[in-house]
PDB file of C-alpha atoms in Angstrom:
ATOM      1  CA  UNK A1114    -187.014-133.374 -33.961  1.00  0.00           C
ATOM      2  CA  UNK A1115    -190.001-134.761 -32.156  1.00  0.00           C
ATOM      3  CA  UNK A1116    -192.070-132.447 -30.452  1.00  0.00           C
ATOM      4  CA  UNK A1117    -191.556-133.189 -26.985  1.00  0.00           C
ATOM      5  CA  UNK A1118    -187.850-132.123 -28.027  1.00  0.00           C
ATOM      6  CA  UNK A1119    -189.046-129.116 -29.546  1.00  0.00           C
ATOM      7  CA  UNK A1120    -191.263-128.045 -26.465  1.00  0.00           C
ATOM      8  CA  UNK A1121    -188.318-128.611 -24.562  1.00  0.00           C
ATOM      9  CA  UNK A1122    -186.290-126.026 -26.281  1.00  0.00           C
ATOM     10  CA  UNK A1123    -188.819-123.591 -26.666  1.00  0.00           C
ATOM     11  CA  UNK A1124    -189.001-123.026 -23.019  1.00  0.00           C
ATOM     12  CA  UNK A1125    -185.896-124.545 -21.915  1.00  0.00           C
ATOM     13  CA  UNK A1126    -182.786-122.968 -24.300  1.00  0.00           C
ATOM     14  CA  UNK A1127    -184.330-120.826 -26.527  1.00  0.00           C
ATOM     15  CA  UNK A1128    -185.214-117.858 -24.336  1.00  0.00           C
ATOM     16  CA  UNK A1129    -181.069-118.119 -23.477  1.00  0.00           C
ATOM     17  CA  UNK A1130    -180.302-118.154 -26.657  1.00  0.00           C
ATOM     18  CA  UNK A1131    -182.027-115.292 -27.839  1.00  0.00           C
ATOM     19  CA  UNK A1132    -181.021-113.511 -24.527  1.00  0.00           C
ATOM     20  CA  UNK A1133    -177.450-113.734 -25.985  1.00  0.00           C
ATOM     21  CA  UNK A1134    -177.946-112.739 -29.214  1.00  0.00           C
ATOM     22  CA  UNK A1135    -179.742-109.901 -28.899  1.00  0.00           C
ATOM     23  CA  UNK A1136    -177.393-108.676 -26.397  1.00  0.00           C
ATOM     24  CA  UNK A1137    -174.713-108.210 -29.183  1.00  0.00           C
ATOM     25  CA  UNK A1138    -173.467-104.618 -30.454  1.00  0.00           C
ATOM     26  CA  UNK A1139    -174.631-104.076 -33.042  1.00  0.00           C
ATOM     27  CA  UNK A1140    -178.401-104.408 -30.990  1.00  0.00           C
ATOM     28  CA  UNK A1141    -177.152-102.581 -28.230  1.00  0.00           C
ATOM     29  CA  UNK A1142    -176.284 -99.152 -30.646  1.00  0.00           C
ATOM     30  CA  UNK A1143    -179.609 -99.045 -31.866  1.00  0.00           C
ATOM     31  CA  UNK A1144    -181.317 -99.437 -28.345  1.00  0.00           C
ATOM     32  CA  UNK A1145    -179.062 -96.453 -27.662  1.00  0.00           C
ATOM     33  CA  UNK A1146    -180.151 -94.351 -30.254  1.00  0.00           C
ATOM     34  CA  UNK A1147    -183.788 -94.425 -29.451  1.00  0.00           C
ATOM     35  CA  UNK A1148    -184.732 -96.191 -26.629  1.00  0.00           C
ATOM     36  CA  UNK A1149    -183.753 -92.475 -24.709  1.00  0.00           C
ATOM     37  CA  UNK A1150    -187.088 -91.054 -26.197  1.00  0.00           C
ATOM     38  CA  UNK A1151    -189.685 -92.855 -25.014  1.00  0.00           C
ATOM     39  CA  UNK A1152    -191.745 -90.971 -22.569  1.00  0.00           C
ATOM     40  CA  UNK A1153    -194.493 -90.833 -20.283  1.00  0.00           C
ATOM     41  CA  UNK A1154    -196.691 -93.686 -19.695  1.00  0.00           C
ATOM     42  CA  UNK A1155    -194.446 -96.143 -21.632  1.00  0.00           C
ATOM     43  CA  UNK A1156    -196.123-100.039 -22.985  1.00  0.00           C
ATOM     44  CA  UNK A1157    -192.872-102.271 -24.535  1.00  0.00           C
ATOM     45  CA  UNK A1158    -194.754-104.963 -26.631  1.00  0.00           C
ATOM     46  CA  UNK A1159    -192.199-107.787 -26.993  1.00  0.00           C
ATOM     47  CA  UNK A1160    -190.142-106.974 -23.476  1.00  0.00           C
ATOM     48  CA  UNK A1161    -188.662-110.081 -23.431  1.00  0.00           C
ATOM     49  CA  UNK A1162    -185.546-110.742 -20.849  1.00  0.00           C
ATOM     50  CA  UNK A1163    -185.853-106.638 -20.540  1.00  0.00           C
ATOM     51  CA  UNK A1164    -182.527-105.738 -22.467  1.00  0.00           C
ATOM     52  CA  UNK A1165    -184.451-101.906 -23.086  1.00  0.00           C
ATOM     53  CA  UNK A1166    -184.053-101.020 -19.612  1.00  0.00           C
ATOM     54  CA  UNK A1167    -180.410 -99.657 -19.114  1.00  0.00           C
ATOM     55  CA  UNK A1168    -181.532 -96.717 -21.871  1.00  0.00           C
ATOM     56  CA  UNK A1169    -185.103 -95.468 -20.898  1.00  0.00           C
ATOM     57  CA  UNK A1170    -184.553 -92.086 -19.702  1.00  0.00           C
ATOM     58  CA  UNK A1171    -185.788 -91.804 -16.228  1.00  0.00           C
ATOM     59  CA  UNK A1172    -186.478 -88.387 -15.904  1.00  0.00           C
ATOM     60  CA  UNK A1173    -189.007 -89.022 -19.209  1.00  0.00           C
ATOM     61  CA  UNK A1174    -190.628 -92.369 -18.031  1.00  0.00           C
ATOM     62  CA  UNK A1175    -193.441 -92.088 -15.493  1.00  0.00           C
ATOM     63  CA  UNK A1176    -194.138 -95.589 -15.477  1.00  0.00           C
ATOM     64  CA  UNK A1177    -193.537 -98.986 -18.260  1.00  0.00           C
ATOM     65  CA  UNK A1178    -195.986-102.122 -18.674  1.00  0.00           C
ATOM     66  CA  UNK A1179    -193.869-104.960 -20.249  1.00  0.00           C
ATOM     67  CA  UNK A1180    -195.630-107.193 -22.494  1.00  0.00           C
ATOM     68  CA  UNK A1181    -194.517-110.406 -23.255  1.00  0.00           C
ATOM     69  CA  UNK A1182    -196.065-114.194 -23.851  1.00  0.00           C
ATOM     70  CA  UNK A1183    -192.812-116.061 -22.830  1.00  0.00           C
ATOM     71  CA  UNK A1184    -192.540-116.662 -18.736  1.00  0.00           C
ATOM     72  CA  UNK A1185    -189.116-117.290 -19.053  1.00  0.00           C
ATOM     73  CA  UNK A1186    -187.875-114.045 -20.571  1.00  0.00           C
ATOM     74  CA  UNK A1187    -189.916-111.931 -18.511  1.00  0.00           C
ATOM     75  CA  UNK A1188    -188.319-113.946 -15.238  1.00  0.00           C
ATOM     76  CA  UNK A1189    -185.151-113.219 -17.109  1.00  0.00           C
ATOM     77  CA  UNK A1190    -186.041-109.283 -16.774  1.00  0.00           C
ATOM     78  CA  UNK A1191    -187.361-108.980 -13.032  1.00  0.00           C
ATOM     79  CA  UNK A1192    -184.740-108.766 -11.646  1.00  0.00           C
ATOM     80  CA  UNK A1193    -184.249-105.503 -13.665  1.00  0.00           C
ATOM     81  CA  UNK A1194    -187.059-104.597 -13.960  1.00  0.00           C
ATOM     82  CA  UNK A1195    -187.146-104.138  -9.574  1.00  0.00           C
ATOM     83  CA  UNK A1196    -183.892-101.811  -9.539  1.00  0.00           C
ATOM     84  CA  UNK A1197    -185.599 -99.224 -12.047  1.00  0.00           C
ATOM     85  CA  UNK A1198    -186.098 -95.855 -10.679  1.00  0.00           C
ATOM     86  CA  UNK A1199    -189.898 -96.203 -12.035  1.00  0.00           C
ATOM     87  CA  UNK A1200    -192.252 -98.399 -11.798  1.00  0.00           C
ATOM     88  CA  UNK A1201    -192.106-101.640 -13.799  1.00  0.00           C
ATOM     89  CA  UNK A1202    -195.155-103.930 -14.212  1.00  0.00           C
ATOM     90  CA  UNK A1203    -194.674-107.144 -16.354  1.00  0.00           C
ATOM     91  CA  UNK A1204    -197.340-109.146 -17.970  1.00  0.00           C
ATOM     92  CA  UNK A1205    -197.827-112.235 -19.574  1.00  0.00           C
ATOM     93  CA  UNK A1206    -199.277-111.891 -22.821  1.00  0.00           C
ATOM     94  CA  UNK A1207    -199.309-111.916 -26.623  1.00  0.00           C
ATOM     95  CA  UNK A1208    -198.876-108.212 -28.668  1.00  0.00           C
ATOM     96  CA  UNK A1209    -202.135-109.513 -30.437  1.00  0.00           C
ATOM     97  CA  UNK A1210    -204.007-109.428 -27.342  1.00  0.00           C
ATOM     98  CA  UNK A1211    -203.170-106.464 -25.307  1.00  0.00           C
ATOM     99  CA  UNK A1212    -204.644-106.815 -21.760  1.00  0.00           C
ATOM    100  CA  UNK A1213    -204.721-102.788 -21.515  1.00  0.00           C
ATOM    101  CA  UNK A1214    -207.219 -99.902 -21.808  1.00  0.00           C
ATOM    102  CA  UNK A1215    -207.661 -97.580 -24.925  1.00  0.00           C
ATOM    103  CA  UNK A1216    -205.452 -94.459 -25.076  1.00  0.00           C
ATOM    104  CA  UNK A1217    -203.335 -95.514 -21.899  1.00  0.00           C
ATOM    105  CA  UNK A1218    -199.890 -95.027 -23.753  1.00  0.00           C
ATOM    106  CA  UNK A1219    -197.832 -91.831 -24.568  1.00  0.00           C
ATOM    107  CA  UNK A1220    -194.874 -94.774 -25.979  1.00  0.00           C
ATOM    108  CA  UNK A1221    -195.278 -97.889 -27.408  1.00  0.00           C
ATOM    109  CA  UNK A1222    -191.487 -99.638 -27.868  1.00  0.00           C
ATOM    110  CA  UNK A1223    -190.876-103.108 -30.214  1.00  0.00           C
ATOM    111  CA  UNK A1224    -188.239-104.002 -30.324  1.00  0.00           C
ATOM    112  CA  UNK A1225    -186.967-106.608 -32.478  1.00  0.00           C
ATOM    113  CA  UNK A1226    -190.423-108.394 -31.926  1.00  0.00           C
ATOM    114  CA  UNK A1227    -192.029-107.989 -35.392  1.00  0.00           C
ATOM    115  CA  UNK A1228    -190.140-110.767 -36.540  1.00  0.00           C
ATOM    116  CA  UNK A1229    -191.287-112.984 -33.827  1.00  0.00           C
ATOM    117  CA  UNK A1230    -195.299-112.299 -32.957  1.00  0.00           C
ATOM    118  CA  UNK A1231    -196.977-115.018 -35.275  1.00  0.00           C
ATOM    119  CA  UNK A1232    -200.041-111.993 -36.134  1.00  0.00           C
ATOM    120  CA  UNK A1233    -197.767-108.605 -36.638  1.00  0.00           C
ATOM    121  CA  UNK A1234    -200.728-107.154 -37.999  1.00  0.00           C
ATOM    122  CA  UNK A1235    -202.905-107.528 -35.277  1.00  0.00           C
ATOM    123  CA  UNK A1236    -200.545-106.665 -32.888  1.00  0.00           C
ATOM    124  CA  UNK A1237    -200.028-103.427 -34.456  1.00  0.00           C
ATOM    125  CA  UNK A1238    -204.029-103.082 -34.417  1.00  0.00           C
ATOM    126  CA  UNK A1239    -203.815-103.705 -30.518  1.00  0.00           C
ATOM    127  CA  UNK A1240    -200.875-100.847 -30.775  1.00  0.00           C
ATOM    128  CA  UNK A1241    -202.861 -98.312 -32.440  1.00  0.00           C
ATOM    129  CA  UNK A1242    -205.594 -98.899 -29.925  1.00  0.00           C
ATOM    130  CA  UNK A1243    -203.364 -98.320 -26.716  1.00  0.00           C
ATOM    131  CA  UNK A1244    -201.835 -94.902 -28.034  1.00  0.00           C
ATOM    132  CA  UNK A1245    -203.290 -92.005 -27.157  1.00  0.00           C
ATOM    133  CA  UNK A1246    -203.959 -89.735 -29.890  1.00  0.00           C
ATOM    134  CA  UNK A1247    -200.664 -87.734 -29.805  1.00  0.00           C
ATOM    135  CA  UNK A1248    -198.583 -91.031 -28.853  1.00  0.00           C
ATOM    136  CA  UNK A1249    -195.710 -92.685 -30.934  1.00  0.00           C
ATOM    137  CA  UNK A1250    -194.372 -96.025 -31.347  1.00  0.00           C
ATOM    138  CA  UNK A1251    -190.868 -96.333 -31.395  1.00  0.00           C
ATOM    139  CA  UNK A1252    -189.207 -99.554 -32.915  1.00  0.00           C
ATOM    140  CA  UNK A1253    -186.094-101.038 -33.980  1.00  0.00           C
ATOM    141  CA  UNK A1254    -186.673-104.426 -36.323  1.00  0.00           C
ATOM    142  CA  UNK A1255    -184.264-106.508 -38.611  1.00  0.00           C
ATOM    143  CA  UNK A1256    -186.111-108.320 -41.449  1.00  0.00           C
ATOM    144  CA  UNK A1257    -186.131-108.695 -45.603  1.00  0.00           C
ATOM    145  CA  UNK A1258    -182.723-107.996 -47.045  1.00  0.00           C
ATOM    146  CA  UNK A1259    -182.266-105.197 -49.832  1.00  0.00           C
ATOM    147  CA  UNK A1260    -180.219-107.438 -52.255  1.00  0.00           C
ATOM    148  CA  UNK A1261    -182.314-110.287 -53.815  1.00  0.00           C
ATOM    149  CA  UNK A1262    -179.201-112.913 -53.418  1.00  0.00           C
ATOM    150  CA  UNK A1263    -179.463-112.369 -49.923  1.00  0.00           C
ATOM    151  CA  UNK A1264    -183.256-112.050 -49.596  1.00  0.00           C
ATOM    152  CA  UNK A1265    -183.342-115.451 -51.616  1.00  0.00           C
ATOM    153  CA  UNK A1266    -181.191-117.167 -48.739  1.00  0.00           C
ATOM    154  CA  UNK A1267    -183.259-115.795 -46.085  1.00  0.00           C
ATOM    155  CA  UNK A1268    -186.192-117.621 -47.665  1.00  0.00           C
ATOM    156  CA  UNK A1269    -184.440-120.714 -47.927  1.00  0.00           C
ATOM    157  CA  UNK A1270    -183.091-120.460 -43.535  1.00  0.00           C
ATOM    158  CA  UNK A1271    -186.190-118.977 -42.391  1.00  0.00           C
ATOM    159  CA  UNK A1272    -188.101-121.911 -41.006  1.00  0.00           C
ATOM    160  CA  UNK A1273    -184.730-123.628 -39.662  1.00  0.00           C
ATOM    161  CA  UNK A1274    -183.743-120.108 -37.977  1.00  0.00           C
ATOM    162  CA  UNK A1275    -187.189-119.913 -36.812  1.00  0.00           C
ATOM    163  CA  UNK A1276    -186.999-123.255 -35.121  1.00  0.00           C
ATOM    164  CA  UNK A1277    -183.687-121.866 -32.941  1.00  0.00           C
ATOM    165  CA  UNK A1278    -184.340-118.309 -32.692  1.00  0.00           C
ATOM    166  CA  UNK A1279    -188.062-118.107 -30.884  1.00  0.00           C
ATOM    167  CA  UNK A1280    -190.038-118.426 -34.149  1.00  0.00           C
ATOM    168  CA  UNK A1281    -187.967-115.067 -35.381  1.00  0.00           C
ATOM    169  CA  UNK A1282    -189.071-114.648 -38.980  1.00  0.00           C
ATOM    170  CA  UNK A1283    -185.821-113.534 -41.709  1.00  0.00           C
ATOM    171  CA  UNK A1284    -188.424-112.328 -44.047  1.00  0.00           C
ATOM    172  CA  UNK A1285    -190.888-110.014 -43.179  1.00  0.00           C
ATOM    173  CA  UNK A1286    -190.436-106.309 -44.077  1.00  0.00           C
ATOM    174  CA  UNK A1287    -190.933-104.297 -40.968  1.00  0.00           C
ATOM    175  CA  UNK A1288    -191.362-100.915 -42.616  1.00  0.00           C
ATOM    176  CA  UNK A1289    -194.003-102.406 -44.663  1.00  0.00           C
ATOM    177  CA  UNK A1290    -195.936-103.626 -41.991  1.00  0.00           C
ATOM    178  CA  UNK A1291    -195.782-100.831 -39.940  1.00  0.00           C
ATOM    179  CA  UNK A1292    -197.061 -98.390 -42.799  1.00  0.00           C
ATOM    180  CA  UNK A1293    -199.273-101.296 -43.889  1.00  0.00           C
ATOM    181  CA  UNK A1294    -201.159-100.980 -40.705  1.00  0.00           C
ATOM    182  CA  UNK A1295    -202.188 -97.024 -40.767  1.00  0.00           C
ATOM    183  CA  UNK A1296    -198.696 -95.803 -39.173  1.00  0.00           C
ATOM    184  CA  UNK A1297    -197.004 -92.511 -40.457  1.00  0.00           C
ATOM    185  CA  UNK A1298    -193.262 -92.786 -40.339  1.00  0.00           C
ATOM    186  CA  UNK A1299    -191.811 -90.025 -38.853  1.00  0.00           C
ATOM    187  CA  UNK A1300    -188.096 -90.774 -38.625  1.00  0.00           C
ATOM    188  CA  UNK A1301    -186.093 -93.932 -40.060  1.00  0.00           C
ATOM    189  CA  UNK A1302    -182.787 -94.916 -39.328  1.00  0.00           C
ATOM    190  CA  UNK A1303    -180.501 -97.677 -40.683  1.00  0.00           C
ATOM    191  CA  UNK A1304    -177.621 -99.497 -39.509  1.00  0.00           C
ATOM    192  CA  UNK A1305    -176.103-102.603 -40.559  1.00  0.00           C
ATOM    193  CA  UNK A1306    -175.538-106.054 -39.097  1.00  0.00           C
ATOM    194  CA  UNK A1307    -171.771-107.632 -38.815  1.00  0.00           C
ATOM    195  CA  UNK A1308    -170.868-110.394 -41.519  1.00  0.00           C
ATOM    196  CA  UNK A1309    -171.642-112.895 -38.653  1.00  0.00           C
ATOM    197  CA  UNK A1310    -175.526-111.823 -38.792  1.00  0.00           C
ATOM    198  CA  UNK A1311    -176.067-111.475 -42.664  1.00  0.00           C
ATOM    199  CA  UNK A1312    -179.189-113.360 -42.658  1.00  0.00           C
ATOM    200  CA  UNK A1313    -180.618-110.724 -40.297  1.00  0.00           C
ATOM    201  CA  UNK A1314    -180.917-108.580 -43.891  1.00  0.00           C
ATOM    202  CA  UNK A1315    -182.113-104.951 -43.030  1.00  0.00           C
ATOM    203  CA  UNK A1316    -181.721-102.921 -39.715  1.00  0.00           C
ATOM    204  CA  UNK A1317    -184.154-100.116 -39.238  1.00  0.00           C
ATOM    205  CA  UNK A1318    -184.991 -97.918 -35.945  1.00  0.00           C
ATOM    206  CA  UNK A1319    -187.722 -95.172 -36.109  1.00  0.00           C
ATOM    207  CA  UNK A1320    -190.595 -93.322 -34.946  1.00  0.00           C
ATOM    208  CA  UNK A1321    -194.272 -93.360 -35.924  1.00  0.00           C
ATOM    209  CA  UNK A1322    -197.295 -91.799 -35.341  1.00  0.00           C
ATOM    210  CA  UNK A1323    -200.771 -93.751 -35.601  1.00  0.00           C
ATOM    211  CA  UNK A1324    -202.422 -91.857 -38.619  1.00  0.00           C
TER     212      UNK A1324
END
């Protein structure tokens, strides 16, 4: 595909597409599980067409700064993002690069985004750096598949699947990046994809504390 094509899609029908398929169930039971516990001054790295909002608790949210690098997902969420019962500020960048102070976050939330920021571990730097010393980050992430058949056909889709899905990534192992980057898991939960999303691999939600 040439890459006027490809620039096309990126900004054009990809952003729908995604949209769509992160709307499905089995996404919208793990938002439900722990979306609910973020709290205080909340930072959602990844906030893409703003499919987190129906579950943030508004009696533990004093305020959320969306973070995302894609102008047509975050025009996706405003209109959400204006009928919350907090405030909702939206900003155009990428999770390597957080335009925010040190220490301004009781929450970080990522959600499935780990797959899809081309630097995880530097965004996961900038993460660290934005939590406050008692703050969490809270994430739910699909990647690397348990069984090595299906690990092996992940490898062989992930740059065509990457080419549809937003640059999503099949093989990255969120768990190990998270740890990787100084993060104590506090709580991990596992679900499992529908036959129709196989290639997905592993489901995992959790909490972590930086150090």
């Amino acid at each position: 595909m040439c890459q006027t094509c490809l620039s096309w899609y990126a900004r054009c029908v990809a952003p729908y597409f995604v949209h769509a398929g992160c709307s499905a169930g089995a996404f919208t039971q793990m938002r439900k599980r722990v979306i609910p516990l973020a709290q205080g001054v909340v930072v959602e790295v990844g906030f893409g067409s703003g499919l987190n909002l129906p579950y943030y608790d508004a009696a533990r949210v004093e305020r959320l700064v969306g973070i995302d690098p894609d102008g047509t997902m975050l025009g996706l969420a405003a209109p959400k993002s204006r009928a919350m019962p907090f405030a909702v500020e939206c900003i155009r960048a990428g999770g390597e690069s957080l335009p925010l102070a040190d220490g301004i976050a009781d929450t970080v939330v990522v959600t499935y985004a780990f797959c899809t920021i081309p630097d995880p571990e530097a965004a996961l730097s900038e993460i660290r750096r934005i939590l406050k010393p008692t703050g969490r980050l809270i994430f739910i992430e699909h990647g690397q598949a348990e069984g090595p058949r299906c690990r092996r056909w992940q490898e062989r889709l992930n740059r065509l699947w990457g080419s549809i899905a937003g640059g999503c990534h099949l093989n990255r192992d969120p768990l190990r990046l998270i740890g990787g980057a100084g993060f104590r898991l506090l709580e991990v939960q596992h679900g499992r994809f529908p036959l129709p999303l196989w290639q997905l691999g592993s489901h995992h939600a959790g909490i972590a504390a930086a150090g």
